[in-house]
Amino acid sequence: MNFSFDRINIEISNICNLKCSFCPAVEREKQVMSAENFEVVARSVAPLTKEIVLHLLGEPLGHPDFANILAAATRVQIPVNVVTNGVLLVGERPKDLLSPIVRQVSFSLHSFEANFPNQDPKLYLERILRFVERALIERPDLYINLRLWDLDGTESHQTDRNRAMRKLLSDFFEFDWTDVNVDLRRKKNWRIKGRLYLHFDSRFVWPSMQNEILQERGTCKALTNHIGIHADGSVVPCCLDHNRDIPLGNIFDQKIDDILQSERAQNMLKGFKQGRLVETLCKTCGFIERFSKNK
């Protein structure tokens, strides 16, 4: 069986420097994937995916050997997508992110309000904007997403902190918010210039075995356009399986093709195709609602 994914999420560290209310807490042992192990993983999955995303839980810029993570990806020649809160964008990190192997950088700006509700976002945002200015000159081919996942239909984005952040963005890039047109079902990005985008989304209920059952039927893109790999090598079907509740195997012990062809993985895929949610974790997931044809 041939597998082909749009992306594979690799968690190089499950340690985060922030504690966001919209992210689940890490219940696993804190762990960092070494650059050597990352290269093993990257070589294993490179034939199966268009890119690697350094994201599941944890803050990738906090990895103590981040530069060598990117060096390993360069040797394997697999494009890298980095998702970060941007707080650790200091020292050599801006230079690291400008590496040619990095295809996209996404800054989760909504993490600021979740952790610093009483602070002015100016200093936080200035650090990111300096990087953006540099990237537009040195890496015009680099995609940059400024994420504002604060839309939920209740105008929650009109808090003081978000108003201040939005004004800083519009003043810096000289655009009017009335021109920003997005549709969370069809068009979540709005281009500022070049390959720099605002990216919008709403909050959702992360799946958890402690949650109540939300639905019995549905479908998902897990195992079809992406999978996740935890810092310890555990392969999971979905980037939202933060607690390894659906372990399919371990990439350090098994071939990735064997893991993906396992009975558990194939049963999930068959269920998705039939509109059935086989795994209990999937039944607790609020994100699956987005794939419903009735919504």
PDB file of C-alpha atoms in Angstrom:
ATOM      1  CA  MET A   1       0.000   0.000   0.000  1.00  0.00           C
ATOM      2  CA  ASN A   2       1.324   3.437  -0.944  1.00  0.00           C
ATOM      3  CA  PHE A   3       0.893   6.239   1.568  1.00  0.00           C
ATOM      4  CA  SER A   4       1.030   9.939   0.683  1.00  0.00           C
ATOM      5  CA  PHE A   5       0.464  12.746   3.175  1.00  0.00           C
ATOM      6  CA  ASP A   6       0.338  16.507   2.862  1.00  0.00           C
ATOM      7  CA  ARG A   7       2.238  16.755   6.119  1.00  0.00           C
ATOM      8  CA  ILE A   8       3.575  14.734   9.015  1.00  0.00           C
ATOM      9  CA  ASN A   9       3.621  16.436  12.404  1.00  0.00           C
ATOM     10  CA  ILE A  10       6.768  15.665  14.383  1.00  0.00           C
ATOM     11  CA  GLU A  11       6.960  16.702  18.016  1.00  0.00           C
ATOM     12  CA  ILE A  12      10.635  17.498  18.682  1.00  0.00           C
ATOM     13  CA  SER A  13       9.776  18.525  22.247  1.00  0.00           C
ATOM     14  CA  ASN A  14       6.623  18.312  24.340  1.00  0.00           C
ATOM     15  CA  ILE A  15       7.876  21.100  26.620  1.00  0.00           C
ATOM     16  CA  CYS A  16       6.318  24.536  26.186  1.00  0.00           C
ATOM     17  CA  ASN A  17       7.363  27.881  27.647  1.00  0.00           C
ATOM     18  CA  LEU A  18       3.741  29.014  27.880  1.00  0.00           C
ATOM     19  CA  LYS A  19       0.498  27.628  29.242  1.00  0.00           C
ATOM     20  CA  CYS A  20      -2.384  28.457  26.926  1.00  0.00           C
ATOM     21  CA  SER A  21      -5.980  27.862  27.966  1.00  0.00           C
ATOM     22  CA  PHE A  22      -6.848  26.588  24.465  1.00  0.00           C
ATOM     23  CA  CYS A  23      -4.117  23.912  24.504  1.00  0.00           C
ATOM     24  CA  PRO A  24      -4.321  20.736  26.601  1.00  0.00           C
ATOM     25  CA  ALA A  25      -1.769  20.280  29.354  1.00  0.00           C
ATOM     26  CA  VAL A  26       1.008  17.781  28.720  1.00  0.00           C
ATOM     27  CA  GLU A  27       0.262  14.719  30.844  1.00  0.00           C
ATOM     28  CA  ARG A  28       3.175  12.693  29.497  1.00  0.00           C
ATOM     29  CA  GLU A  29       6.733  12.637  30.749  1.00  0.00           C
ATOM     30  CA  LYS A  30       8.586  15.683  29.468  1.00  0.00           C
ATOM     31  CA  GLN A  31      10.750  14.654  26.564  1.00  0.00           C
ATOM     32  CA  VAL A  32      12.976  16.122  23.859  1.00  0.00           C
ATOM     33  CA  MET A  33      13.764  14.295  20.622  1.00  0.00           C
ATOM     34  CA  SER A  34      17.482  14.413  19.859  1.00  0.00           C
ATOM     35  CA  ALA A  35      18.651  15.762  16.506  1.00  0.00           C
ATOM     36  CA  GLU A  36      20.027  12.293  15.717  1.00  0.00           C
ATOM     37  CA  ASN A  37      16.664  10.646  16.380  1.00  0.00           C
ATOM     38  CA  PHE A  38      14.901  13.364  14.444  1.00  0.00           C
ATOM     39  CA  GLU A  39      17.034  12.557  11.407  1.00  0.00           C
ATOM     40  CA  VAL A  40      16.089   8.885  11.733  1.00  0.00           C
ATOM     41  CA  VAL A  41      12.419   9.865  11.782  1.00  0.00           C
ATOM     42  CA  ALA A  42      12.795  12.347   8.923  1.00  0.00           C
ATOM     43  CA  ARG A  43      14.493   9.768   6.679  1.00  0.00           C
ATOM     44  CA  SER A  44      11.775   7.243   7.466  1.00  0.00           C
ATOM     45  CA  VAL A  45       8.883   9.534   6.579  1.00  0.00           C
ATOM     46  CA  ALA A  46      10.401  11.674   3.808  1.00  0.00           C
ATOM     47  CA  PRO A  47       9.110   9.411   0.994  1.00  0.00           C
ATOM     48  CA  LEU A  48       5.574   9.671   2.391  1.00  0.00           C
ATOM     49  CA  THR A  49       5.034  13.406   2.819  1.00  0.00           C
ATOM     50  CA  LYS A  50       5.318  16.808   1.206  1.00  0.00           C
ATOM     51  CA  GLU A  51       6.594  18.442   4.400  1.00  0.00           C
ATOM     52  CA  ILE A  52       7.323  18.004   8.079  1.00  0.00           C
ATOM     53  CA  VAL A  53       5.565  20.208  10.632  1.00  0.00           C
ATOM     54  CA  LEU A  54       7.446  20.754  13.885  1.00  0.00           C
ATOM     55  CA  HIS A  55       4.323  20.790  15.974  1.00  0.00           C
ATOM     56  CA  LEU A  56       2.118  18.609  18.108  1.00  0.00           C
ATOM     57  CA  LEU A  57       2.605  19.889  21.616  1.00  0.00           C
ATOM     58  CA  GLY A  58       5.542  21.874  22.931  1.00  0.00           C
ATOM     59  CA  GLU A  59       7.453  24.896  21.648  1.00  0.00           C
ATOM     60  CA  PRO A  60       9.943  23.962  18.887  1.00  0.00           C
ATOM     61  CA  LEU A  61      12.093  27.081  19.348  1.00  0.00           C
ATOM     62  CA  GLY A  62      12.791  25.883  22.880  1.00  0.00           C
ATOM     63  CA  HIS A  63      14.581  22.784  21.595  1.00  0.00           C
ATOM     64  CA  PRO A  64      18.209  22.987  22.832  1.00  0.00           C
ATOM     65  CA  ASP A  65      19.552  21.730  19.486  1.00  0.00           C
ATOM     66  CA  PHE A  66      17.119  23.433  17.132  1.00  0.00           C
ATOM     67  CA  ALA A  67      19.762  24.426  14.572  1.00  0.00           C
ATOM     68  CA  ASN A  68      20.831  20.786  14.201  1.00  0.00           C
ATOM     69  CA  ILE A  69      17.199  19.729  13.813  1.00  0.00           C
ATOM     70  CA  LEU A  70      17.052  21.968  10.742  1.00  0.00           C
ATOM     71  CA  ALA A  71      20.471  20.744   9.603  1.00  0.00           C
ATOM     72  CA  ALA A  72      19.146  17.166   9.707  1.00  0.00           C
ATOM     73  CA  ALA A  73      16.096  18.164   7.671  1.00  0.00           C
ATOM     74  CA  THR A  74      18.446  19.807   5.166  1.00  0.00           C
ATOM     75  CA  ARG A  75      20.437  16.594   4.787  1.00  0.00           C
ATOM     76  CA  VAL A  76      17.238  14.657   4.231  1.00  0.00           C
ATOM     77  CA  GLN A  77      15.925  17.438   1.974  1.00  0.00           C
ATOM     78  CA  ILE A  78      12.465  17.525   3.486  1.00  0.00           C
ATOM     79  CA  PRO A  79      10.751  20.960   3.770  1.00  0.00           C
ATOM     80  CA  VAL A  80       9.970  22.111   7.310  1.00  0.00           C
ATOM     81  CA  ASN A  81       6.976  24.015   8.633  1.00  0.00           C
ATOM     82  CA  VAL A  82       7.492  25.589  12.091  1.00  0.00           C
ATOM     83  CA  VAL A  83       4.603  26.500  14.416  1.00  0.00           C
ATOM     84  CA  THR A  84       5.674  28.746  17.297  1.00  0.00           C
ATOM     85  CA  ASN A  85       4.301  31.243  19.798  1.00  0.00           C
ATOM     86  CA  GLY A  86       7.249  33.514  18.940  1.00  0.00           C
ATOM     87  CA  VAL A  87       8.248  34.335  22.507  1.00  0.00           C
ATOM     88  CA  LEU A  88      11.621  32.592  22.085  1.00  0.00           C
ATOM     89  CA  LEU A  89      12.427  34.375  18.823  1.00  0.00           C
ATOM     90  CA  VAL A  90      15.740  35.653  20.216  1.00  0.00           C
ATOM     91  CA  GLY A  91      19.457  35.018  19.751  1.00  0.00           C
ATOM     92  CA  GLU A  92      20.128  32.737  16.788  1.00  0.00           C
ATOM     93  CA  ARG A  93      16.512  31.678  16.344  1.00  0.00           C
ATOM     94  CA  PRO A  94      15.621  34.303  13.682  1.00  0.00           C
ATOM     95  CA  LYS A  95      18.658  33.207  11.659  1.00  0.00           C
ATOM     96  CA  ASP A  96      17.680  29.545  12.133  1.00  0.00           C
ATOM     97  CA  LEU A  97      14.158  30.176  10.818  1.00  0.00           C
ATOM     98  CA  LEU A  98      15.597  31.802   7.699  1.00  0.00           C
ATOM     99  CA  SER A  99      17.262  28.510   6.756  1.00  0.00           C
ATOM    100  CA  PRO A 100      16.367  27.549   3.165  1.00  0.00           C
ATOM    101  CA  ILE A 101      14.884  24.239   4.379  1.00  0.00           C
ATOM    102  CA  VAL A 102      12.143  26.116   6.290  1.00  0.00           C
ATOM    103  CA  ARG A 103       9.139  26.447   4.000  1.00  0.00           C
ATOM    104  CA  GLN A 104       6.720  28.144   6.390  1.00  0.00           C
ATOM    105  CA  VAL A 105       6.664  29.771   9.818  1.00  0.00           C
ATOM    106  CA  SER A 106       3.365  30.210  11.668  1.00  0.00           C
ATOM    107  CA  PHE A 107       3.218  32.525  14.667  1.00  0.00           C
ATOM    108  CA  SER A 108       0.358  31.796  17.079  1.00  0.00           C
ATOM    109  CA  LEU A 109      -0.337  35.392  18.094  1.00  0.00           C
ATOM    110  CA  HIS A 110      -3.408  34.331  20.089  1.00  0.00           C
ATOM    111  CA  SER A 111      -1.044  32.737  22.629  1.00  0.00           C
ATOM    112  CA  PHE A 112      -0.077  36.212  23.902  1.00  0.00           C
ATOM    113  CA  GLU A 113      -3.469  37.085  25.337  1.00  0.00           C
ATOM    114  CA  ALA A 114      -3.810  33.596  26.805  1.00  0.00           C
ATOM    115  CA  ASN A 115      -0.661  34.099  28.885  1.00  0.00           C
ATOM    116  CA  PHE A 116      -0.240  37.850  29.300  1.00  0.00           C
ATOM    117  CA  PRO A 117      -3.797  39.238  29.523  1.00  0.00           C
ATOM    118  CA  ASN A 118      -2.749  42.442  31.281  1.00  0.00           C
ATOM    119  CA  GLN A 119       0.299  43.328  29.187  1.00  0.00           C
ATOM    120  CA  ASP A 120       0.672  45.547  26.160  1.00  0.00           C
ATOM    121  CA  PRO A 121       1.368  43.302  23.137  1.00  0.00           C
ATOM    122  CA  LYS A 122       3.732  45.854  21.553  1.00  0.00           C
ATOM    123  CA  LEU A 123       7.023  44.396  22.778  1.00  0.00           C
ATOM    124  CA  TYR A 124       5.930  40.858  21.981  1.00  0.00           C
ATOM    125  CA  LEU A 125       4.761  41.765  18.502  1.00  0.00           C
ATOM    126  CA  GLU A 126       7.763  43.962  17.679  1.00  0.00           C
ATOM    127  CA  ARG A 127      10.090  40.959  17.936  1.00  0.00           C
ATOM    128  CA  ILE A 128       7.994  39.039  15.438  1.00  0.00           C
ATOM    129  CA  LEU A 129       7.620  42.015  13.114  1.00  0.00           C
ATOM    130  CA  ARG A 130      11.392  42.521  13.018  1.00  0.00           C
ATOM    131  CA  PHE A 131      11.724  38.923  11.876  1.00  0.00           C
ATOM    132  CA  VAL A 132       8.994  39.415   9.264  1.00  0.00           C
ATOM    133  CA  GLU A 133      10.762  42.488   7.854  1.00  0.00           C
ATOM    134  CA  ARG A 134      14.028  40.569   7.614  1.00  0.00           C
ATOM    135  CA  ALA A 135      12.348  37.538   6.057  1.00  0.00           C
ATOM    136  CA  LEU A 136      10.615  39.626   3.386  1.00  0.00           C
ATOM    137  CA  ILE A 137      14.057  40.785   2.249  1.00  0.00           C
ATOM    138  CA  GLU A 138      16.194  37.668   2.778  1.00  0.00           C
ATOM    139  CA  ARG A 139      13.589  34.931   2.192  1.00  0.00           C
ATOM    140  CA  PRO A 140      10.772  36.305   0.002  1.00  0.00           C
ATOM    141  CA  ASP A 141       9.874  32.676  -0.780  1.00  0.00           C
ATOM    142  CA  LEU A 142       9.176  31.914   2.900  1.00  0.00           C
ATOM    143  CA  TYR A 143       5.503  31.599   3.825  1.00  0.00           C
ATOM    144  CA  ILE A 144       4.646  33.378   7.081  1.00  0.00           C
ATOM    145  CA  ASN A 145       1.309  33.037   8.849  1.00  0.00           C
ATOM    146  CA  LEU A 146       0.303  35.425  11.617  1.00  0.00           C
ATOM    147  CA  ARG A 147      -2.309  33.357  13.386  1.00  0.00           C
ATOM    148  CA  LEU A 148      -5.261  34.964  15.153  1.00  0.00           C
ATOM    149  CA  TRP A 149      -7.351  32.020  16.251  1.00  0.00           C
ATOM    150  CA  ASP A 150      -9.784  34.190  18.171  1.00  0.00           C
ATOM    151  CA  LEU A 151     -12.976  34.031  16.125  1.00  0.00           C
ATOM    152  CA  ASP A 152     -15.941  32.205  17.597  1.00  0.00           C
ATOM    153  CA  GLY A 153     -18.940  34.213  16.446  1.00  0.00           C
ATOM    154  CA  THR A 154     -19.241  36.137  19.700  1.00  0.00           C
ATOM    155  CA  GLU A 155     -16.868  39.011  18.895  1.00  0.00           C
ATOM    156  CA  SER A 156     -14.425  37.646  21.487  1.00  0.00           C
ATOM    157  CA  HIS A 157     -11.623  39.103  19.383  1.00  0.00           C
ATOM    158  CA  GLN A 158     -12.749  42.597  20.441  1.00  0.00           C
ATOM    159  CA  THR A 159     -10.977  42.389  23.777  1.00  0.00           C
ATOM    160  CA  ASP A 160      -8.560  45.183  24.687  1.00  0.00           C
ATOM    161  CA  ARG A 161      -5.491  43.029  24.026  1.00  0.00           C
ATOM    162  CA  ASN A 162      -6.715  41.815  20.669  1.00  0.00           C
ATOM    163  CA  ARG A 163      -7.819  45.274  19.622  1.00  0.00           C
ATOM    164  CA  ALA A 164      -4.349  46.551  20.474  1.00  0.00           C
ATOM    165  CA  MET A 165      -2.641  43.732  18.570  1.00  0.00           C
ATOM    166  CA  ARG A 166      -4.856  44.186  15.542  1.00  0.00           C
ATOM    167  CA  LYS A 167      -4.153  47.918  15.479  1.00  0.00           C
ATOM    168  CA  LEU A 168      -0.408  47.321  15.697  1.00  0.00           C
ATOM    169  CA  LEU A 169      -0.622  44.946  12.746  1.00  0.00           C
ATOM    170  CA  SER A 170      -2.735  47.264  10.582  1.00  0.00           C
ATOM    171  CA  ASP A 171      -0.563  50.283  11.406  1.00  0.00           C
ATOM    172  CA  PHE A 172       2.682  48.417  10.686  1.00  0.00           C
ATOM    173  CA  PHE A 173       1.566  46.887   7.388  1.00  0.00           C
ATOM    174  CA  GLU A 174      -0.748  49.774   6.448  1.00  0.00           C
ATOM    175  CA  PHE A 175      -4.006  47.976   5.800  1.00  0.00           C
ATOM    176  CA  ASP A 176      -7.589  48.520   6.895  1.00  0.00           C
ATOM    177  CA  TRP A 177      -9.362  45.778   8.830  1.00  0.00           C
ATOM    178  CA  THR A 178     -12.551  46.480   6.896  1.00  0.00           C
ATOM    179  CA  ASP A 179     -10.776  45.055   3.834  1.00  0.00           C
ATOM    180  CA  VAL A 180      -9.954  41.776   5.576  1.00  0.00           C
ATOM    181  CA  ASN A 181     -12.350  39.189   4.211  1.00  0.00           C
ATOM    182  CA  VAL A 182     -12.273  35.633   5.570  1.00  0.00           C
ATOM    183  CA  ASP A 183     -14.639  32.680   5.769  1.00  0.00           C
ATOM    184  CA  LEU A 184     -13.694  30.039   8.319  1.00  0.00           C
ATOM    185  CA  ARG A 185     -15.308  27.349   6.171  1.00  0.00           C
ATOM    186  CA  ARG A 186     -13.560  28.261   2.917  1.00  0.00           C
ATOM    187  CA  LYS A 187     -10.952  31.022   3.199  1.00  0.00           C
ATOM    188  CA  LYS A 188      -9.024  31.379   6.451  1.00  0.00           C
ATOM    189  CA  ASN A 189      -6.058  33.333   5.059  1.00  0.00           C
ATOM    190  CA  TRP A 190      -5.813  36.976   4.046  1.00  0.00           C
ATOM    191  CA  ARG A 191      -2.664  38.067   2.224  1.00  0.00           C
ATOM    192  CA  ILE A 192      -0.903  41.159   3.544  1.00  0.00           C
ATOM    193  CA  LYS A 193       1.944  41.155   1.028  1.00  0.00           C
ATOM    194  CA  GLY A 194       4.181  38.638  -0.727  1.00  0.00           C
ATOM    195  CA  ARG A 195       3.832  35.351   1.123  1.00  0.00           C
ATOM    196  CA  LEU A 196       2.857  37.000   4.405  1.00  0.00           C
ATOM    197  CA  TYR A 197      -0.671  36.173   5.561  1.00  0.00           C
ATOM    198  CA  LEU A 198      -3.071  36.714   8.396  1.00  0.00           C
ATOM    199  CA  HIS A 199      -4.563  33.355   9.342  1.00  0.00           C
ATOM    200  CA  PHE A 200      -7.860  33.116  11.192  1.00  0.00           C
ATOM    201  CA  ASP A 201      -9.663  30.318  12.944  1.00  0.00           C
ATOM    202  CA  SER A 202     -11.889  29.603  15.910  1.00  0.00           C
ATOM    203  CA  ARG A 203     -11.230  27.663  19.076  1.00  0.00           C
ATOM    204  CA  PHE A 204     -12.370  24.050  19.279  1.00  0.00           C
ATOM    205  CA  VAL A 205     -12.696  21.209  21.784  1.00  0.00           C
ATOM    206  CA  TRP A 206      -9.541  19.089  21.832  1.00  0.00           C
ATOM    207  CA  PRO A 207     -10.270  15.363  21.955  1.00  0.00           C
ATOM    208  CA  SER A 208      -9.735  13.752  25.332  1.00  0.00           C
ATOM    209  CA  MET A 209     -10.665  10.451  26.912  1.00  0.00           C
ATOM    210  CA  GLN A 210     -12.000  12.537  29.816  1.00  0.00           C
ATOM    211  CA  ASN A 211     -14.476  14.381  27.566  1.00  0.00           C
ATOM    212  CA  GLU A 212     -18.060  13.356  27.031  1.00  0.00           C
ATOM    213  CA  ILE A 213     -19.002  11.732  23.723  1.00  0.00           C
ATOM    214  CA  LEU A 214     -19.849  14.442  21.188  1.00  0.00           C
ATOM    215  CA  GLN A 215     -20.731  12.282  18.171  1.00  0.00           C
ATOM    216  CA  GLU A 216     -20.749   8.680  17.002  1.00  0.00           C
ATOM    217  CA  ARG A 217     -20.532   9.364  13.284  1.00  0.00           C
ATOM    218  CA  GLY A 218     -18.280  11.550  11.195  1.00  0.00           C
ATOM    219  CA  THR A 219     -15.102  11.572   9.181  1.00  0.00           C
ATOM    220  CA  CYS A 220     -11.611  13.028   9.531  1.00  0.00           C
ATOM    221  CA  LYS A 221      -8.448  13.694   7.536  1.00  0.00           C
ATOM    222  CA  ALA A 222      -6.325  11.761  10.013  1.00  0.00           C
ATOM    223  CA  LEU A 223      -4.342   9.005   8.276  1.00  0.00           C
ATOM    224  CA  THR A 224      -5.198  10.471   4.871  1.00  0.00           C
ATOM    225  CA  ASN A 225      -3.531  13.895   4.765  1.00  0.00           C
ATOM    226  CA  HIS A 226      -1.494  13.745   7.987  1.00  0.00           C
ATOM    227  CA  ILE A 227      -0.260  11.720  10.963  1.00  0.00           C
ATOM    228  CA  GLY A 228       1.598  12.672  14.140  1.00  0.00           C
ATOM    229  CA  ILE A 229       4.800  11.422  15.726  1.00  0.00           C
ATOM    230  CA  HIS A 230       5.502  12.117  19.388  1.00  0.00           C
ATOM    231  CA  ALA A 231       8.900  12.951  20.858  1.00  0.00           C
ATOM    232  CA  ASP A 232       9.341   9.340  22.003  1.00  0.00           C
ATOM    233  CA  GLY A 233       8.665   8.019  18.493  1.00  0.00           C
ATOM    234  CA  SER A 234       5.047   7.008  19.061  1.00  0.00           C
ATOM    235  CA  VAL A 235       3.013   7.257  15.861  1.00  0.00           C
ATOM    236  CA  VAL A 236      -0.563   8.513  16.229  1.00  0.00           C
ATOM    237  CA  PRO A 237      -3.195   9.009  13.529  1.00  0.00           C
ATOM    238  CA  CYS A 238      -3.892  12.653  14.262  1.00  0.00           C
ATOM    239  CA  CYS A 239      -2.029  15.795  15.313  1.00  0.00           C
ATOM    240  CA  LEU A 240      -4.668  16.312  18.027  1.00  0.00           C
ATOM    241  CA  ASP A 241      -3.880  12.996  19.749  1.00  0.00           C
ATOM    242  CA  HIS A 242      -1.734  14.850  22.274  1.00  0.00           C
ATOM    243  CA  ASN A 243      -1.782  12.130  24.917  1.00  0.00           C
ATOM    244  CA  ARG A 244      -1.012   9.097  22.690  1.00  0.00           C
ATOM    245  CA  ASP A 245      -4.483   7.663  23.225  1.00  0.00           C
ATOM    246  CA  ILE A 246      -4.362   5.903  19.835  1.00  0.00           C
ATOM    247  CA  PRO A 247      -0.796   4.561  19.616  1.00  0.00           C
ATOM    248  CA  LEU A 248      -0.293   2.776  16.305  1.00  0.00           C
ATOM    249  CA  GLY A 249       3.333   1.821  16.892  1.00  0.00           C
ATOM    250  CA  ASN A 250       6.765   3.324  17.445  1.00  0.00           C
ATOM    251  CA  ILE A 251       8.866   4.517  14.540  1.00  0.00           C
ATOM    252  CA  PHE A 252      12.096   3.606  16.332  1.00  0.00           C
ATOM    253  CA  ASP A 253      10.989  -0.035  16.599  1.00  0.00           C
ATOM    254  CA  GLN A 254       8.916  -0.583  13.460  1.00  0.00           C
ATOM    255  CA  LYS A 255       8.850   0.430   9.815  1.00  0.00           C
ATOM    256  CA  ILE A 256       6.445   3.288   9.199  1.00  0.00           C
ATOM    257  CA  ASP A 257       4.644   1.333   6.444  1.00  0.00           C
ATOM    258  CA  ASP A 258       4.000  -1.552   8.842  1.00  0.00           C
ATOM    259  CA  ILE A 259       2.611   0.871  11.419  1.00  0.00           C
ATOM    260  CA  LEU A 260       0.262   2.479   8.925  1.00  0.00           C
ATOM    261  CA  GLN A 261      -0.917  -0.901   7.650  1.00  0.00           C
ATOM    262  CA  SER A 262      -1.690  -2.158  11.152  1.00  0.00           C
ATOM    263  CA  GLU A 263      -5.179  -3.449  11.857  1.00  0.00           C
ATOM    264  CA  ARG A 264      -6.004  -0.527  14.143  1.00  0.00           C
ATOM    265  CA  ALA A 265      -4.993   2.091  11.568  1.00  0.00           C
ATOM    266  CA  GLN A 266      -6.842   0.361   8.749  1.00  0.00           C
ATOM    267  CA  ASN A 267      -9.991  -0.008  10.864  1.00  0.00           C
ATOM    268  CA  MET A 268      -9.944   3.745  11.516  1.00  0.00           C
ATOM    269  CA  LEU A 269      -9.571   4.497   7.811  1.00  0.00           C
ATOM    270  CA  LYS A 270     -12.397   2.147   6.898  1.00  0.00           C
ATOM    271  CA  GLY A 271     -14.607   3.769   9.510  1.00  0.00           C
ATOM    272  CA  PHE A 272     -13.891   7.290   8.235  1.00  0.00           C
ATOM    273  CA  LYS A 273     -14.817   6.233   4.697  1.00  0.00           C
ATOM    274  CA  GLN A 274     -18.117   4.859   6.001  1.00  0.00           C
ATOM    275  CA  GLY A 275     -18.811   7.868   8.228  1.00  0.00           C
ATOM    276  CA  ARG A 276     -18.209   5.868  11.410  1.00  0.00           C
ATOM    277  CA  LEU A 277     -15.945   6.940  14.272  1.00  0.00           C
ATOM    278  CA  VAL A 278     -14.212   3.747  15.399  1.00  0.00           C
ATOM    279  CA  GLU A 279     -12.044   5.152  18.196  1.00  0.00           C
ATOM    280  CA  THR A 280     -13.489   6.601  21.397  1.00  0.00           C
ATOM    281  CA  LEU A 281     -11.073   9.544  21.247  1.00  0.00           C
ATOM    282  CA  CYS A 282     -12.487  10.596  17.876  1.00  0.00           C
ATOM    283  CA  LYS A 283     -15.977  10.629  19.374  1.00  0.00           C
ATOM    284  CA  THR A 284     -14.863  13.291  21.877  1.00  0.00           C
ATOM    285  CA  CYS A 285     -13.292  15.596  19.264  1.00  0.00           C
ATOM    286  CA  GLY A 286     -14.839  18.984  18.552  1.00  0.00           C
ATOM    287  CA  PHE A 287     -12.688  19.514  15.455  1.00  0.00           C
ATOM    288  CA  ILE A 288     -14.370  16.644  13.581  1.00  0.00           C
ATOM    289  CA  GLU A 289     -17.558  18.735  13.427  1.00  0.00           C
ATOM    290  CA  ARG A 290     -15.808  20.917  10.815  1.00  0.00           C
ATOM    291  CA  PHE A 291     -15.828  18.047   8.321  1.00  0.00           C
ATOM    292  CA  SER A 292     -19.573  17.475   8.585  1.00  0.00           C
ATOM    293  CA  LYS A 293     -21.319  18.044   5.256  1.00  0.00           C
ATOM    294  CA  ASN A 294     -24.395  19.201   7.139  1.00  0.00           C
ATOM    295  CA  LYS A 295     -22.643  22.244   8.644  1.00  0.00           C
TER     296      LYS A 295
END
